[in-house]
Amino acid sequence: MTKNHFSYTLGIDLGGTNTELGLVRGDGHIVSRTVLSTTKYTDFPTFVGDMVKAIAELAAAGDPATGWRGTVNDLQGIGIGAPNADPTRGCMVEPPNLKQFKGVSNFVEEFRAHGVTIPVRVDNDANAAAYGEYIYGGAKGMEHFIMITLGTGVGSGIVVDGRLVHGSTGTAGELGHNILIPDGRPCSCGRKGCLEAYTSARGIVQTYRELGGTLANADSKAIGDAANAGDSVALETFRQVGRWLGIACANAVTFSAPQSIFLMGGPTKVGKPLLEPLQASFEEHLLNIYQGKCDIRMSQLHANEVAILGAAALAEVRSER
Amino acid sequence: MTKNHFSYTLGIDLGGTNTELGLVRGDGHIVSRTVLSTTKYTDFPTFVGDMVKAIAELAAAGDPATGWRGTVNDLQGIGIGAPNADPTRGCMVEPPNLKQFKGVSNFVEEFRAHGVTIPVRVDNDANAAAYGEYIYGGAKGMEHFIMITLGTGVGSGIVVDGRLVHGSTGTAGELGHNILIPDGRPCSCGRKGCLEAYTSARGIVQTYRELGGTLANADSKAIGDAANAGDSVALETFRQVGRWLGIACANAVTFSAPQSIFLMGGPTKVGKPLLEPLQASFEEHLLNIYQGKCDIRMSQLHANEVAILGAAALAEVRSER
């Protein structure tokens, strides 16, 4: 291994279709990346074995900018963002979009079986995104913050005292399934009125339809474009979504009094039509003792980097108590 | 100081009318207690000076059961449950019911000025109650739990990884002001739809009135008695309160995935009329991944001991990071 003053970690974004691997320098630069086809694998040990080979290649190629190169075990650690992750045990459990991996798939044990001795950490996407913001993004130095990810679903990662809240089950931080409107809209989880039912991409489309929006095949991106072009139904859609999200953010503050709540994900890209009503609603609904002390911010990580950086960050953080 | 295998701490419950002080043995037994009239004091240093004298007397009298006696500085610590506490700085700030103590009243500094060298910890009532449950009650050994206190208001203390969540402001854990029903009932905080507006003693009375309850001068205790005597309006009142509280508890689980949520306070004393609908609502509204993993329990501390024990517990816990 060629030494330099940076450490290097490996971030893995395990998705239903593809698994992306990236070599990340300590300053948050993704040096190199590679992709495996997740669907190709039916056998977990083979899958991890191919990951190890891919990581070895990335490490051997190293970082041309600094001259660093090494082996897998020269890395500081491997972080994996995976669905249905159990960070306590280092595994994923019956991931719904990866039905080929049945039961418990233990990354730590499988990497060890392949000769990997460095730390291996696993967590869900939203928690990884939160850590990514903490290590490489806008939450550097914040001991208390929350990340909310808007997309197909609504996820969250909650950092208290500089550590992700995993709770007694390992699965804490599911603010997307906080019930915002009792007996409200049906949610994908089978209950009613969850934040996700109102502020996910699907929730945005539903609101647009309920308000009489007529754009054909509109997704949240198209509704966002319409809003920015001045379409009144699209603007009202995001006004309502912003209002709901502002209430949810104000509620989250009563829990952990974070310095900031960070937002990321496709629907946030619309900008002003969402962010102005969101900010107004947050201020309106924030309990007086928190006013002026907690704010809402956009993630500082790039959309195409956050998954790799978040995963890599899992391996950067100080060890669990 | 006579040594024995117990440690002794001093718990102080600072109220608007009286300030109670209790000598607490490490096994959670309140050995002795005394009371100062809070209203008598207009000057904070004099107030703390008299507390120190009172503590010295309690310590000198000691514990007849074990033969222990000592001085103030032989105690393990002093814990204070106080309104508007700032646990980070060890003070209270402009407590609304103690208008004689203006600005910042710093307990740590003032006890030091009176020669007290042992740890002095300050926190609000609900956080103290949570710690009391953790050290002396039903939450022993639980690294993740939440305490919700129902009374004139609704307070909460949240323990994550064995530590109270104080947040970036020192004032985290205000679940009473989570907005349960957007645009709902006016709350004492000036906003609308807070949990407190529905499940505090006042909220219970309001629901009873809205349902047409006719009992004269009914308070939550009287409505509880009526419910237990079979009064249908009173029963429906607690059914609704239980349902709301169940949603709030299910929402709290999405945050920190506690092993248990503990409840205490006058309105919980009604028993079945509240607890059965609460349990049903909690199960109905709990996200599937938490089902069977998080439960609701009653505090195991006695109502007339919890304030002293909670305060004493503040001085028992491991030091802050």
XYZ file of C-alpha atoms in Angstrom:
642
model
C 0.000 0.000 0.000
C 1.242 3.446 -0.906
C 0.612 5.728 2.070
C -0.759 9.230 1.956
C -2.715 11.413 4.325
C -6.118 10.305 3.032
C -7.974 7.211 4.134
C -9.989 5.251 1.579
C -13.269 3.470 2.096
C -15.498 1.464 -0.180
C -19.164 2.341 -0.540
C -21.651 -0.169 -1.935
C -25.150 0.792 -3.036
C -27.099 -2.439 -3.280
C -30.149 -1.957 -5.479
C -32.712 -4.295 -6.918
C -31.267 -4.035 -10.434
C -27.666 -2.952 -10.014
C -25.115 -2.871 -7.243
C -22.744 0.063 -7.495
C -19.355 0.056 -5.803
C -17.233 3.165 -5.342
C -13.775 3.846 -3.948
C -14.084 6.962 -1.782
C -11.227 9.160 -0.635
C -11.449 10.653 2.869
C -12.248 14.089 1.457
C -15.452 12.743 -0.116
C -14.157 12.350 -3.664
C -15.338 9.219 -5.468
C -12.115 8.039 -7.077
C -13.554 5.215 -9.165
C -16.689 3.114 -9.433
C -17.923 -0.132 -10.914
C -21.244 -1.918 -11.250
C -22.461 -5.482 -10.735
C -25.821 -6.698 -12.001
C -27.729 -7.625 -8.832
C -30.288 -9.657 -10.747
C -27.541 -11.918 -12.118
C -26.975 -13.442 -8.694
C -29.151 -16.056 -7.060
C -26.565 -17.089 -4.514
C -25.431 -14.684 -1.770
C -21.881 -16.089 -1.262
C -21.156 -15.825 -5.000
C -22.529 -12.273 -5.003
C -20.249 -11.232 -2.134
C -17.326 -13.067 -3.716
C -17.738 -11.016 -6.884
C -18.012 -7.853 -4.804
C -14.699 -8.679 -3.150
C -13.084 -9.201 -6.569
C -14.474 -5.874 -7.792
C -13.257 -4.090 -4.659
C -9.802 -5.627 -5.069
C -9.652 -4.256 -8.625
C -10.707 -0.766 -7.533
C -8.141 -0.768 -4.704
C -5.379 -2.087 -6.969
C -6.062 0.637 -9.542
C -5.958 3.069 -6.614
C -6.125 6.851 -6.700
C -4.090 8.381 -9.548
C -4.322 11.844 -7.988
C -2.443 10.826 -4.836
C -0.626 7.698 -5.982
C -2.388 5.570 -3.377
C -3.091 1.945 -4.203
C -3.652 -1.125 -2.044
C -5.531 -4.321 -1.349
C -9.044 -4.787 0.010
C -7.738 -4.990 3.557
C -5.795 -1.748 3.147
C -9.114 0.103 2.996
C -10.476 1.704 6.143
C -13.708 -0.224 5.784
C -16.613 -1.253 3.587
C -20.031 0.347 3.953
C -23.153 -1.082 2.361
C -26.481 0.637 1.830
C -28.980 -2.188 1.463
C -32.756 -2.648 1.681
C -34.145 -4.163 4.890
C -30.751 -3.772 6.523
C -30.202 -4.831 10.103
C -27.225 -2.697 11.139
C -26.923 -4.451 14.478
C -26.242 -7.832 12.906
C -24.697 -6.554 9.669
C -27.189 -8.268 7.419
C -30.260 -7.742 5.280
C -33.449 -9.659 6.016
C -35.856 -10.778 3.287
C -35.408 -7.694 1.064
C -38.693 -7.367 -0.850
C -37.102 -6.380 -4.192
C -34.348 -8.982 -3.974
C -36.374 -12.115 -3.544
C -33.482 -14.295 -4.715
C -31.774 -13.625 -1.351
C -34.047 -15.435 1.043
C -33.907 -15.195 4.820
C -30.960 -13.478 6.473
C -28.030 -12.450 4.261
C -25.156 -11.611 6.578
C -22.623 -9.330 4.901
C -20.153 -9.285 7.759
C -19.907 -13.079 7.948
C -19.750 -13.470 4.169
C -17.027 -10.849 3.710
C -15.065 -12.500 6.532
C -15.444 -15.858 4.737
C -13.846 -14.187 1.725
C -10.816 -13.053 3.725
C -11.940 -9.458 4.363
C -10.759 -8.354 7.807
C -11.566 -4.611 7.740
C -14.823 -3.244 9.273
C -17.966 -4.001 7.261
C -21.039 -1.903 8.085
C -24.554 -2.239 6.711
C -27.495 0.125 6.999
C -30.541 1.201 5.018
C -30.399 3.864 2.300
C -31.785 6.743 4.334
C -29.465 6.073 7.267
C -26.535 5.845 4.872
C -27.597 9.149 3.300
C -27.668 10.733 6.759
C -24.156 9.495 7.501
C -23.019 10.673 4.075
C -24.245 14.166 4.906
C -22.492 13.936 8.280
C -19.107 12.824 6.979
C -18.934 14.477 3.553
C -21.808 16.974 3.305
C -23.667 19.772 5.042
C -24.056 18.083 8.431
C -20.329 18.007 9.219
C -19.891 18.724 12.911
C -23.614 18.522 13.713
C -24.305 16.216 16.626
C -28.083 16.370 16.117
C -29.737 16.341 12.707
C -32.296 14.453 10.643
C -32.200 13.414 6.996
C -35.495 12.971 5.166
C -35.365 11.375 1.722
C -38.273 11.931 -0.652
C -38.689 9.515 -3.528
C -40.875 6.545 -4.326
C -41.124 6.280 -0.556
C -40.149 8.643 2.243
C -37.210 7.532 4.367
C -35.302 9.084 7.228
C -32.100 8.835 9.188
C -31.909 10.421 12.632
C -28.626 11.383 14.245
C -28.596 12.042 17.998
C -25.363 12.827 19.830
C -23.435 12.110 16.646
C -24.849 8.621 16.193
C -27.624 7.157 14.079
C -30.670 6.170 16.109
C -31.240 2.459 15.476
C -33.466 1.774 18.462
C -34.214 -1.496 20.179
C -35.141 -3.145 16.886
C -32.321 -1.791 14.708
C -35.004 -0.240 12.482
C -35.705 3.133 14.097
C -36.085 6.255 11.962
C -39.105 5.582 9.774
C -40.572 9.078 9.725
C -42.208 8.347 6.363
C -44.621 6.207 8.343
C -45.412 8.757 10.983
C -49.171 9.177 10.817
C -49.680 12.790 9.766
C -53.436 12.693 9.159
C -55.255 10.110 11.314
C -57.618 8.117 9.076
C -56.116 9.876 6.060
C -54.977 8.471 2.718
C -54.147 4.793 2.399
C -50.373 4.251 2.526
C -48.269 1.558 0.864
C -47.658 0.132 4.364
C -51.321 -0.807 4.698
C -52.153 1.881 7.269
C -53.653 5.314 6.729
C -52.450 8.892 6.774
C -48.668 8.331 6.789
C -46.364 11.175 5.750
C -45.274 9.004 2.814
C -48.816 8.935 1.432
C -48.677 12.737 1.092
C -45.080 13.636 0.312
C -43.648 10.735 -1.712
C -43.533 11.006 -5.493
C -46.720 8.951 -5.578
C -48.376 11.161 -2.956
C -47.554 14.232 -5.020
C -49.192 12.703 -8.098
C -52.252 11.748 -6.042
C -52.622 15.289 -4.720
C -52.278 16.676 -8.228
C -55.038 14.354 -9.448
C -57.293 15.155 -6.491
C -56.884 18.852 -7.275
C -58.019 18.180 -10.847
C -54.646 18.187 -12.575
C -55.038 17.034 -16.171
C -51.465 16.567 -17.405
C -51.314 13.109 -19.030
C -49.026 10.494 -17.372
C -47.775 13.132 -14.950
C -45.063 12.048 -12.525
C -43.713 14.231 -9.712
C -40.997 15.596 -12.031
C -43.534 16.653 -14.683
C -45.765 18.233 -12.034
C -42.715 20.065 -10.710
C -41.906 21.367 -14.199
C -45.530 22.482 -14.584
C -45.351 24.279 -11.240
C -42.214 26.115 -12.276
C -43.963 27.047 -15.536
C -46.755 28.636 -13.493
C -49.463 25.934 -13.706
C -51.846 26.755 -10.861
C -52.873 23.179 -10.043
C -49.248 22.064 -9.923
C -48.374 25.037 -7.722
C -51.240 24.249 -5.361
C -50.078 20.610 -5.285
C -46.622 21.581 -4.055
C -48.105 24.161 -1.696
C -50.018 21.377 0.025
C -47.074 18.977 -0.049
C -44.841 21.672 1.443
C -47.384 22.393 4.127
C -47.607 18.708 5.119
C -43.864 18.243 5.097
C -43.463 21.374 7.225
C -45.777 19.936 9.879
C -43.850 16.660 9.815
C -40.538 18.507 10.192
C -41.899 20.595 13.082
C -43.087 17.374 14.725
C -39.702 15.749 14.272
C -38.129 18.681 16.102
C -40.227 17.968 19.215
C -38.495 14.630 19.323
C -34.770 15.252 18.994
C -34.410 19.032 18.585
C -31.994 18.699 15.662
C -29.903 21.642 14.556
C -31.070 20.987 10.978
C -33.393 18.771 9.016
C -31.875 17.896 5.628
C -33.950 16.978 2.622
C -32.965 15.072 -0.478
C -34.537 13.218 -3.366
C -36.281 13.878 -6.656
C -39.315 15.824 -5.433
C -37.094 18.385 -3.673
C -35.573 19.331 -7.044
C -38.669 21.369 -7.928
C -37.263 24.128 -5.722
C -39.310 27.181 -4.789
C -42.826 25.767 -5.370
C -42.078 23.192 -2.633
C -39.501 24.975 -0.505
C -41.337 28.246 0.107
C -44.545 26.695 1.473
C -42.427 24.139 3.337
C -40.465 26.865 5.088
C -43.635 28.841 5.893
C -45.347 25.751 7.288
C -42.295 24.755 9.316
C -42.151 28.184 10.935
C -45.903 28.209 11.545
C -45.922 24.794 13.192
C -42.637 24.872 15.110
C -43.048 24.989 18.897
C -41.933 28.369 20.240
C -38.977 27.029 22.239
C -37.375 25.780 19.013
C -37.973 28.861 16.897
C -34.783 30.241 15.405
C -32.842 27.207 16.624
C -33.719 24.505 14.068
C -33.792 24.890 10.301
C -34.481 22.979 7.099
C -31.677 22.566 4.564
C -31.077 20.820 1.298
C -28.568 17.977 1.147
C -25.195 19.132 -0.156
C -24.440 15.799 -1.791
C -25.007 15.217 -5.496
C -27.872 12.898 -6.384
C -25.626 10.517 -8.327
C -23.064 10.349 -5.521
C -25.121 10.189 -2.361
C -25.717 6.436 -2.340
C -22.003 5.605 -2.694
C -20.888 8.370 -0.333
C -23.528 7.441 2.232
C -22.486 3.810 2.176
C -18.800 4.742 2.401
C -19.598 7.049 5.335
C -20.970 4.086 7.287
C -17.408 2.765 7.370
C -15.967 6.161 8.321
C -17.883 6.804 11.526
C -16.551 6.039 14.953
C -17.393 2.569 16.151
C -20.636 1.724 17.912
C -20.779 1.868 21.654
C -19.034 9.192 56.721
C -20.099 5.690 57.698
C -19.560 3.435 54.703
C -21.914 0.771 53.436
C -22.604 -0.822 50.094
C -25.310 1.664 49.111
C -24.696 5.017 47.514
C -26.908 7.950 48.477
C -28.133 10.742 46.243
C -30.281 13.768 46.868
C -33.340 14.403 44.734
C -34.932 17.846 44.567
C -38.370 18.474 43.091
C -38.580 22.201 42.504
C -42.207 23.253 42.228
C -43.953 26.588 42.030
C -45.273 26.318 45.602
C -42.986 23.882 47.387
C -39.553 22.434 46.852
C -39.233 18.893 48.113
C -35.876 17.353 48.937
C -35.357 13.631 49.501
C -32.393 11.493 50.505
C -32.453 8.447 48.221
C -30.636 5.185 48.831
C -29.158 3.383 45.821
C -31.913 0.761 45.919
C -34.555 3.438 45.284
C -35.758 3.821 48.870
C -36.480 7.400 49.946
C -34.838 7.495 53.363
C -36.029 10.925 54.453
C -37.513 14.079 52.983
C -38.039 17.725 53.792
C -39.803 20.690 52.210
C -38.924 24.324 51.543
C -41.532 26.901 50.574
C -40.484 28.007 47.092
C -42.632 31.134 47.231
C -40.757 32.348 50.333
C -37.638 33.010 48.263
C -37.084 35.983 46.014
C -33.335 35.555 45.831
C -31.771 32.525 44.095
C -28.514 32.366 46.127
C -30.459 32.402 49.408
C -32.762 29.703 48.051
C -29.826 27.439 47.144
C -28.130 28.242 50.449
C -31.190 26.994 52.332
C -31.294 23.903 50.118
C -27.686 23.150 51.050
C -28.526 23.523 54.761
C -31.528 21.215 54.355
C -29.425 18.649 52.480
C -26.756 18.792 55.185
C -29.413 18.023 57.810
C -30.775 15.067 55.818
C -27.276 13.690 55.263
C -26.306 14.176 58.934
C -29.434 12.335 60.093
C -28.487 9.641 57.578
C -30.098 6.256 57.016
C -31.077 4.502 60.269
C -31.599 1.209 58.438
C -27.945 0.952 57.373
C -26.242 3.282 59.838
C -24.987 5.517 57.009
C -24.577 9.214 57.694
C -22.427 11.892 56.098
C -22.017 15.422 54.836
C -23.371 16.983 51.645
C -20.184 16.146 49.775
C -20.383 12.501 50.877
C -23.438 12.098 48.652
C -23.001 10.701 45.155
C -24.708 13.727 43.661
C -27.635 16.108 43.656
C -30.340 15.888 41.007
C -32.899 18.626 40.459
C -36.151 18.396 38.551
C -36.986 21.985 37.636
C -39.230 23.834 35.187
C -37.562 25.256 32.052
C -34.414 23.353 32.877
C -31.376 23.577 30.631
C -29.545 20.331 31.399
C -26.555 21.323 29.299
C -25.787 24.389 31.391
C -27.261 23.089 34.672
C -29.693 25.947 35.044
C -33.322 26.978 34.688
C -34.271 29.829 32.391
C -37.194 32.174 33.119
C -39.458 29.523 34.672
C -43.029 30.755 34.055
C -44.400 29.742 37.478
C -41.383 31.040 39.395
C -41.306 34.604 38.232
C -39.222 35.662 41.234
C -36.220 33.913 39.636
C -35.551 36.082 36.627
C -33.192 35.228 33.791
C -30.829 32.285 34.137
C -30.633 30.566 37.514
C -27.551 28.360 37.434
C -27.771 25.563 39.997
C -24.319 24.156 39.352
C -22.564 27.482 39.882
C -24.666 28.372 42.921
C -24.149 25.000 44.623
C -20.404 25.344 43.941
C -20.484 28.811 45.519
C -21.921 27.136 48.609
C -19.051 24.639 48.819
C -20.804 21.712 47.131
C -18.285 19.730 45.079
C -20.324 16.632 44.102
C -22.090 16.388 40.701
C -25.191 18.590 40.367
C -27.572 17.705 37.526
C -30.674 19.560 36.409
C -33.412 18.480 34.031
C -37.127 18.940 33.475
C -39.782 16.869 35.267
C -40.532 14.473 32.430
C -36.870 13.760 31.731
C -36.295 13.217 35.443
C -39.271 10.831 35.504
C -37.756 8.906 32.594
C -34.436 8.591 34.399
C -36.273 7.578 37.583
C -37.903 4.735 35.677
C -34.517 3.782 34.227
C -32.610 3.695 37.508
C -35.282 2.634 40.009
C -38.346 1.471 38.043
C -39.594 -0.620 35.162
C -37.084 0.567 32.556
C -34.031 -0.907 34.295
C -31.696 -2.283 31.661
C -33.629 -0.782 28.721
C -31.394 1.159 26.365
C -34.325 2.553 24.361
C -37.575 3.705 25.947
C -39.878 6.705 26.172
C -41.696 8.126 29.178
C -44.914 10.067 28.572
C -46.379 11.960 31.511
C -50.055 12.906 31.414
C -51.206 15.690 33.720
C -52.045 19.355 33.367
C -49.761 19.141 30.357
C -48.240 16.216 28.492
C -44.492 15.794 28.887
C -41.996 13.240 27.666
C -38.501 11.954 28.227
C -36.824 9.950 25.481
C -33.955 7.572 26.171
C -31.825 6.426 23.225
C -28.798 4.200 23.738
C -29.212 4.582 27.496
C -29.117 8.373 27.443
C -31.758 11.082 27.526
C -32.167 12.854 24.212
C -31.520 16.550 24.852
C -30.904 17.598 21.262
C -29.083 20.619 19.968
C -31.151 22.959 22.142
C -31.119 20.959 25.385
C -34.929 20.868 25.176
C -35.682 17.823 23.013
C -38.480 15.441 23.950
C -41.642 17.524 23.830
C -44.012 14.911 22.447
C -46.938 16.687 24.104
C -46.506 19.274 21.374
C -46.372 16.871 18.483
C -49.185 17.942 16.192
C -51.573 14.992 16.166
C -54.466 16.611 14.288
C -53.347 19.361 11.873
C -55.599 22.401 12.404
C -57.136 20.651 15.397
C -57.933 21.983 18.853
C -56.147 25.055 20.143
C -53.312 24.091 22.493
C -51.902 25.986 25.477
C -48.742 26.551 23.384
C -50.646 28.760 20.948
C -50.644 26.270 18.095
C -53.319 23.788 17.071
C -53.844 20.047 17.296
C -51.054 19.106 19.715
C -51.233 15.780 21.546
C -51.483 17.761 24.785
C -54.731 19.388 23.637
C -56.309 15.914 23.449
C -54.722 13.827 26.177
C -53.893 16.208 29.019
C -56.300 16.465 31.973
C -57.721 19.576 30.321
C -58.046 17.814 26.971
C -59.971 14.998 28.621
C -62.417 17.467 30.176
C -62.839 19.204 26.810
C -63.614 15.931 25.045
C -66.108 15.034 27.765
C -67.868 18.378 27.315
C -67.854 18.088 23.519
C -69.484 14.681 23.857
C -72.240 16.245 25.974
C -71.040 15.168 29.425
C -73.115 16.912 32.101
C -71.277 16.134 35.355
C -70.847 19.474 37.190
C -67.286 20.726 37.701
C -65.905 17.514 36.248
C -62.127 17.106 36.250
C -60.303 14.197 34.625
C -60.435 12.250 37.899
C -64.203 12.640 38.207
C -64.680 11.683 34.550
C -62.493 8.635 35.185
C -64.625 7.647 38.181
C -67.746 8.082 36.058
C -66.211 5.897 33.338
C -65.451 3.160 35.840
C -69.040 3.444 37.118
C -70.267 2.779 33.575
C -71.187 6.310 32.416
C -71.342 6.070 28.634
C -70.147 9.596 27.863
C -67.191 9.220 30.201
C -66.367 5.848 28.636
C -66.525 7.333 25.140
C -64.281 10.179 26.328
C -61.546 7.809 27.411
C -62.069 5.672 24.317
C -61.208 8.700 22.189
C -58.328 9.766 24.430
C -56.931 6.238 24.314
C -57.228 6.172 20.552
C -55.353 9.481 20.171
C -52.656 8.464 22.611
C -52.258 5.146 20.781
C -51.594 6.961 17.506
C -49.068 9.220 19.229
C -47.294 6.232 20.760
C -47.212 4.418 17.398
C -45.743 7.581 15.846
C -43.112 7.834 18.565
C -42.016 4.287 17.728
C -41.212 5.290 14.129
C -38.681 7.657 15.602
C -36.612 5.718 18.127
C -38.066 2.193 18.113
C -38.145 1.995 21.913
C -38.550 -1.331 23.656
C -41.338 0.226 25.757
C -43.298 3.427 26.117
C -44.055 4.121 29.788
C -47.001 6.192 30.914
C -47.548 7.998 34.180
C -49.714 10.708 35.655
C -53.214 11.236 37.003
C -55.240 10.456 33.873
C -53.615 7.014 33.552
C -55.077 6.053 36.958
C -58.508 5.510 35.401
C -57.232 2.124 34.202
C -59.220 -0.007 31.762
C -61.418 2.731 30.203
C -58.200 4.384 28.944
C -55.796 1.477 28.669
C -57.913 -0.893 26.592
C -58.629 1.557 23.743
C -55.042 2.806 24.013
C -53.671 -0.696 23.512
C -56.065 -1.399 20.637
C -55.178 1.881 18.932
C -51.444 1.324 19.435
C -51.644 -2.106 17.803
C -53.807 -0.770 14.979
C -51.474 2.118 14.196
C -48.081 0.499 14.783
C -46.024 0.014 11.607
C -45.714 -3.701 10.798
C -41.946 -3.896 11.308
C -42.418 -2.895 14.963
C -45.319 -5.173 15.769
C -44.633 -7.435 18.720
C -41.385 -5.583 19.441
C -42.549 -2.417 21.226
C -45.107 -2.210 24.029
C -46.858 0.272 26.309
C -46.386 -0.065 30.068
C -47.365 1.775 33.210
C -44.663 3.439 35.288
C -43.636 1.294 38.256
C -42.863 4.290 40.450
C -45.356 5.596 43.026
C -46.957 8.932 42.239
C -45.751 10.535 45.487
C -42.189 9.308 44.970
C -41.539 9.783 41.283
C -40.487 13.443 41.414
C -37.865 12.835 44.121
C -36.696 9.529 42.630
C -36.524 10.996 39.140
C -34.451 13.928 40.340
C -32.166 11.637 42.346
C -31.762 9.396 39.295
C -30.320 12.333 37.352
C -27.354 12.181 39.709
C -27.081 8.385 39.443
C -26.616 8.072 35.705
C -23.294 7.801 33.999
C -21.791 11.106 33.073
C -22.565 12.879 29.820
C -20.377 12.286 26.849
